[in-house]
Coordinates of C-alpha atoms and ligand atoms in Angstrom, one line a residue:
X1 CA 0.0 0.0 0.0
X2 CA 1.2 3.5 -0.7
X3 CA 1.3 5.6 1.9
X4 CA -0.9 8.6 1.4
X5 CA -0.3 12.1 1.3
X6 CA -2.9 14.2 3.5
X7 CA -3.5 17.9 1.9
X8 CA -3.1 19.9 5.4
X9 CA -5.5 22.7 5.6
X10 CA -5.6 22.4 1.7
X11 CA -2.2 23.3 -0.4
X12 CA -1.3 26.4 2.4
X13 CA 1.7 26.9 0.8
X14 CA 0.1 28.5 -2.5
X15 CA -3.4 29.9 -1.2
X16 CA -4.6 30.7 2.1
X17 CA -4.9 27.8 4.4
X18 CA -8.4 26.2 4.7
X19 CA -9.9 28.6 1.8
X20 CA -11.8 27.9 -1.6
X21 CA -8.6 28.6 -3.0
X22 CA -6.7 26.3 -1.2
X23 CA -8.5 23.2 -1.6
X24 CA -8.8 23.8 -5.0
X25 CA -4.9 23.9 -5.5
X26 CA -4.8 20.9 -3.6
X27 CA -7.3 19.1 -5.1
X28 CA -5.4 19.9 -8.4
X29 CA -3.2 17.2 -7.6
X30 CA -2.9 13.4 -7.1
X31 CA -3.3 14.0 -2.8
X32 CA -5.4 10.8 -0.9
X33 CA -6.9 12.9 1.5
X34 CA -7.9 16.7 2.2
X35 CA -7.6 17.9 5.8
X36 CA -9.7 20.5 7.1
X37 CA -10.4 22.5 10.6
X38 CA -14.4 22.8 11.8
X39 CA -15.3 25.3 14.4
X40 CA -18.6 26.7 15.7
X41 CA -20.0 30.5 15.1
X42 CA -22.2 32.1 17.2
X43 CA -25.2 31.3 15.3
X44 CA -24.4 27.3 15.4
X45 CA -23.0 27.0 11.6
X46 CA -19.7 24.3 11.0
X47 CA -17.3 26.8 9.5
X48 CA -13.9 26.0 8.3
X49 CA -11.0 28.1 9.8
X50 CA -7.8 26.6 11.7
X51 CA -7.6 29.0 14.8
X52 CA -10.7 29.6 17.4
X53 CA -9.6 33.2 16.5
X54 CA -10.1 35.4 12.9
X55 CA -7.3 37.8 13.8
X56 CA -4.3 34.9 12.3
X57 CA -5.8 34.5 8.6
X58 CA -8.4 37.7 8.1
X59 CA -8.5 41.3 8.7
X60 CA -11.4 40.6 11.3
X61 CA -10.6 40.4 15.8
X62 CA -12.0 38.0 18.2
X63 CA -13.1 34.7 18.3
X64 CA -15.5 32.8 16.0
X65 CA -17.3 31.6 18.8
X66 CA -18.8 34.7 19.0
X67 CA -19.3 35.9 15.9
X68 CA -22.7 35.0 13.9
X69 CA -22.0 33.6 9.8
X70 CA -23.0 36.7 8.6
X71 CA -20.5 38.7 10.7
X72 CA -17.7 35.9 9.5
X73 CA -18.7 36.2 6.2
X74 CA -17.8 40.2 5.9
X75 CA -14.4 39.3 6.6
X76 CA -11.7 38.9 4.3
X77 CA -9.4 35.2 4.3
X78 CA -7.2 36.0 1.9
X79 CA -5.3 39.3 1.8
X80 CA -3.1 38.3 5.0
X81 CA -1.2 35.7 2.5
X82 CA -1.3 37.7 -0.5
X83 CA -3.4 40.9 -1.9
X84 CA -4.4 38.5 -4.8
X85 CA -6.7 36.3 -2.6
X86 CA -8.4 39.7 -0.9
X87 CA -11.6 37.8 -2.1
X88 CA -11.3 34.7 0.3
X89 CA -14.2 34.3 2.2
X90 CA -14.6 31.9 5.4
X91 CA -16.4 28.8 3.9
X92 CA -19.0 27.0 5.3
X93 CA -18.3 22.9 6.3
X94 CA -21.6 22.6 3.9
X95 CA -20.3 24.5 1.2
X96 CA -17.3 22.3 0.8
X97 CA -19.5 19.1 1.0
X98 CA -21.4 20.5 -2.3
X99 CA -18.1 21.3 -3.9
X100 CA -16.9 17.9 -3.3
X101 CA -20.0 15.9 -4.7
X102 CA -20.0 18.7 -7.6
X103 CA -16.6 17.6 -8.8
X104 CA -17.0 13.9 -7.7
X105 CA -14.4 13.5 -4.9
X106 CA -13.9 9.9 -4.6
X107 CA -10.5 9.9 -2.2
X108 CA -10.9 10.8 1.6
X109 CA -11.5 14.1 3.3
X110 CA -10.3 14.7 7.2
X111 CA -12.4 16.5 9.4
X112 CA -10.5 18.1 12.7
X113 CA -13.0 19.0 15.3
X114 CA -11.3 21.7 17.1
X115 CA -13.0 21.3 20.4
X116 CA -9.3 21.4 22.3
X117 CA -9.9 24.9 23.4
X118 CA -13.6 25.2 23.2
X119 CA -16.0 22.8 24.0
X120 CA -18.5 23.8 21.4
X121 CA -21.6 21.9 22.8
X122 CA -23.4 20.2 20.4
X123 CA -20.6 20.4 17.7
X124 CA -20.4 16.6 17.0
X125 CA -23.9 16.1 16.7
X126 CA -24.5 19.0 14.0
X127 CA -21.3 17.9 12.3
X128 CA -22.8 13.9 11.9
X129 CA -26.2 15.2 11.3
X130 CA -25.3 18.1 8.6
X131 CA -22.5 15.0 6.8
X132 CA -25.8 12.5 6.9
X133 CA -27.5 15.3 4.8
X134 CA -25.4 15.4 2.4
X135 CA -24.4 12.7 -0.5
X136 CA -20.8 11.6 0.7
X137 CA -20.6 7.8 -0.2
X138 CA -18.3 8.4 -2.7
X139 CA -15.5 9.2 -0.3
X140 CA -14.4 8.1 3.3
X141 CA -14.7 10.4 5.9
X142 CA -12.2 10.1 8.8
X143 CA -12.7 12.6 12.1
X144 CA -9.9 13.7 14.2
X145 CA -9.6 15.4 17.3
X146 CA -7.1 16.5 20.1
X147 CA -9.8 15.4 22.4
X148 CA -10.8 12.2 22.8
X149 CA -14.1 12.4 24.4
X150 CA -15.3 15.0 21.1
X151 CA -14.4 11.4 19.7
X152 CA -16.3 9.4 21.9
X153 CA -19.7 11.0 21.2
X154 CA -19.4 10.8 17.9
X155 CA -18.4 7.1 17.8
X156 CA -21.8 7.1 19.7
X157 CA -23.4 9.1 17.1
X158 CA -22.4 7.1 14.1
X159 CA -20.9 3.7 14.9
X160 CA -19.7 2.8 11.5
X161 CA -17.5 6.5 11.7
X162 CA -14.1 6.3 11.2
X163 CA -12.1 8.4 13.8
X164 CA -8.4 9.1 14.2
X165 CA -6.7 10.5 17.6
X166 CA -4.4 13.6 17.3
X167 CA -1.6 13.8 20.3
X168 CA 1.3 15.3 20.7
X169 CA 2.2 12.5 23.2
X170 CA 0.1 9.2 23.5
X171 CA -2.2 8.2 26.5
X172 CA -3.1 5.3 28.0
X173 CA -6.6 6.0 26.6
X174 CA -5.6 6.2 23.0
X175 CA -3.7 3.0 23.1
X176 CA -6.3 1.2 24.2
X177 CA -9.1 2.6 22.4
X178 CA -6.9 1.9 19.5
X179 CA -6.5 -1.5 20.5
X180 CA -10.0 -1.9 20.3
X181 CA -10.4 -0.6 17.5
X182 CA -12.7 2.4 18.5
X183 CA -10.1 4.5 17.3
X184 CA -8.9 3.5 13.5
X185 CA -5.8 5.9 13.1
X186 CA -3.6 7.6 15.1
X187 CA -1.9 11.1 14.1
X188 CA 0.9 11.9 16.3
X189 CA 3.2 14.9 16.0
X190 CA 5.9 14.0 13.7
X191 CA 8.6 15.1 17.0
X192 CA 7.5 12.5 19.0
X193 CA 6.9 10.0 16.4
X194 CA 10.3 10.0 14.3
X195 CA 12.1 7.7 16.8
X196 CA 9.6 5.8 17.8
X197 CA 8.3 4.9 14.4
X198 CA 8.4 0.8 15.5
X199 CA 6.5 1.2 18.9
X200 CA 3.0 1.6 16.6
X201 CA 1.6 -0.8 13.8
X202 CA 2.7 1.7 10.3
X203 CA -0.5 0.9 8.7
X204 CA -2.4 3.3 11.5
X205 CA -0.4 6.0 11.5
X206 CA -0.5 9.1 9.8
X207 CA 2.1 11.7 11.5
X208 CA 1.5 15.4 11.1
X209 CA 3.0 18.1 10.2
X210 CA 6.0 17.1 8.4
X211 CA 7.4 19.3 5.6
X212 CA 11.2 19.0 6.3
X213 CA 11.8 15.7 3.3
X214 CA 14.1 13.6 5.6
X215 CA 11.6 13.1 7.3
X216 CA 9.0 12.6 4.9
X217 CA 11.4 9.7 3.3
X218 CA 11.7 8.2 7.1
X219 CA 8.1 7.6 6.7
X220 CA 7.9 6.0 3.2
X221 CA 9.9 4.4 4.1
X222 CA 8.7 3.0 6.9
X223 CA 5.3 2.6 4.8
X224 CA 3.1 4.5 7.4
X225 CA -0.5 4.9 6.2
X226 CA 0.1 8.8 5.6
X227 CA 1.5 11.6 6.0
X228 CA 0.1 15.1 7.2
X229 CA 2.2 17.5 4.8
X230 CA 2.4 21.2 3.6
X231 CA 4.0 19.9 0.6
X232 CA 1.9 18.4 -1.5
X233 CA 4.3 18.2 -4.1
X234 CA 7.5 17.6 -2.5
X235 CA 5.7 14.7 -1.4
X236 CA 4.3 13.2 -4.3
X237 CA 7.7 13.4 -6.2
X238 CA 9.3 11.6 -3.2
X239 CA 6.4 8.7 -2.9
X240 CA 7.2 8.4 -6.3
X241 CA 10.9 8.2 -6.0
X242 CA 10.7 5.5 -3.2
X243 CA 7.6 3.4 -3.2
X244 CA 6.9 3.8 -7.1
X245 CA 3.2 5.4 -7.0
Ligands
G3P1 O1 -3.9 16.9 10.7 C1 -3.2 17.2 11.9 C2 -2.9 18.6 12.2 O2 -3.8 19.4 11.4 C3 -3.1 19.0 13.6 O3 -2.5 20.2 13.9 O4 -2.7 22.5 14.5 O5 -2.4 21.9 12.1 O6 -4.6 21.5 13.2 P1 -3.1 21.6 13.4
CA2 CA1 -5.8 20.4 11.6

């Protein structure tokens, strides 16, 4: 199996992270899955933005947790990377669902519910509720979370859901919900993981965020599921280069 290289917040690299724009540069190449970051406004709509905060990657201040769509939606995502994107707007977790069906995304798509820093009550249910409206069985959907219990309910949501811990370190907990299978993948941070690569089973591990290509060649070679990557194509050329796909 090749292992499979995981768009992080879209192709950040060329277009603002977790935009319209970036997904579309991403999806422009061969990547296996498309990572993505789900928070909750004000007004209870699944938007896709990395930090709880606006002030990183628009011209807007203050959290999103308090901010209705419409307030979000005056913002501007793009100009913080480059002038050229000053048309970036935050998108909606809905809006990228119709974009995938429209151009008949058939790979995997990761969703990261951010519920380390707010709790967001309610979050997992909308998210499993909004994903069972729309037509997704063309592609996988795996959720991952820094916390596990944000897992948890939505294992209890949707039992066939396929759900992947995030850590920085591993717990007792995520080894043995792992173990038991409750837990399907396991994304460590790539500084923990690198010399430790032979304490986990490769085929359940997809390390995040590696960009430096040592490291990214440790790991194909080491034929871990995937990789969580910046660099799409930096990436792609070396899974060429060492596993032939
Ligand atoms: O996919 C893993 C990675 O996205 C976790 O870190 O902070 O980039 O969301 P972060
Ligand atoms: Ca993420």
């Amino acid at each position: 199996m090749l292992t499979e290289i995981v768009a992080h917040r879209g192709y950040p690299k060329k277009a603002p992270e977790n935009t319209l724009a970036s997904f579309k540069k991403a999806l422009a190449f061969s990547i296996d899955i498309l990572e993505i970051d789900v928070h909750l406004t004000k007004d209870q709509q699944l938007v896709i933005i990395h930090d709880e905060a606006v002030d990183r990657t628009s011209n807007g201040h203050g959290f999103v947790k308090d901010k209705t769509l419409e307030e979000l939606l005056k913002l501007d995502f793009g100009s913080w990377f480059s002038p050229k994107y000053n048309d970036e707007k935050i998108m909606c977790l809905s809006e990228l669902l119709v974009l995938l069906k429209k151009i008949n995304f058939s790979k995997k798509l990761l969703i990261e519910v951010k519920t380390d820093h707010f709790a967001y009550p309610g979050i997992e249910a909308l998210l499993v509720k909004t994903i069972a409206q729309f037509d997704t069985h063309k592609y996988q959907i795996i959720y991952q979370s820094f916390n596990i219990a944000t897992l948890l309910k939505i294992a209890k949501l949707d039992k066939s859901a396929n759900l992947a811990a995030l850590f920085f370190y591993p717990t007792w907990q995520i080894l043995c919900l792992s173990k038991k299978n409750l837990i399907t993948a396991i994304h460590p941070d790539n500084r923990w993981l690198i010399n430790r690569i032979f304490w986990l089973k490769p085929s359940m591990i997809r390390p995040w965020k590696v960009n430096d290509p040592q490291k990214i060649r440790k790991i194909l070679k080491c034929q871990l599921a995937g990789v969580i990557t910046d660099e799409i194509e930096l990436a792609l050329d070396l899974r060429k280069e060492i596993q032939g796909g």
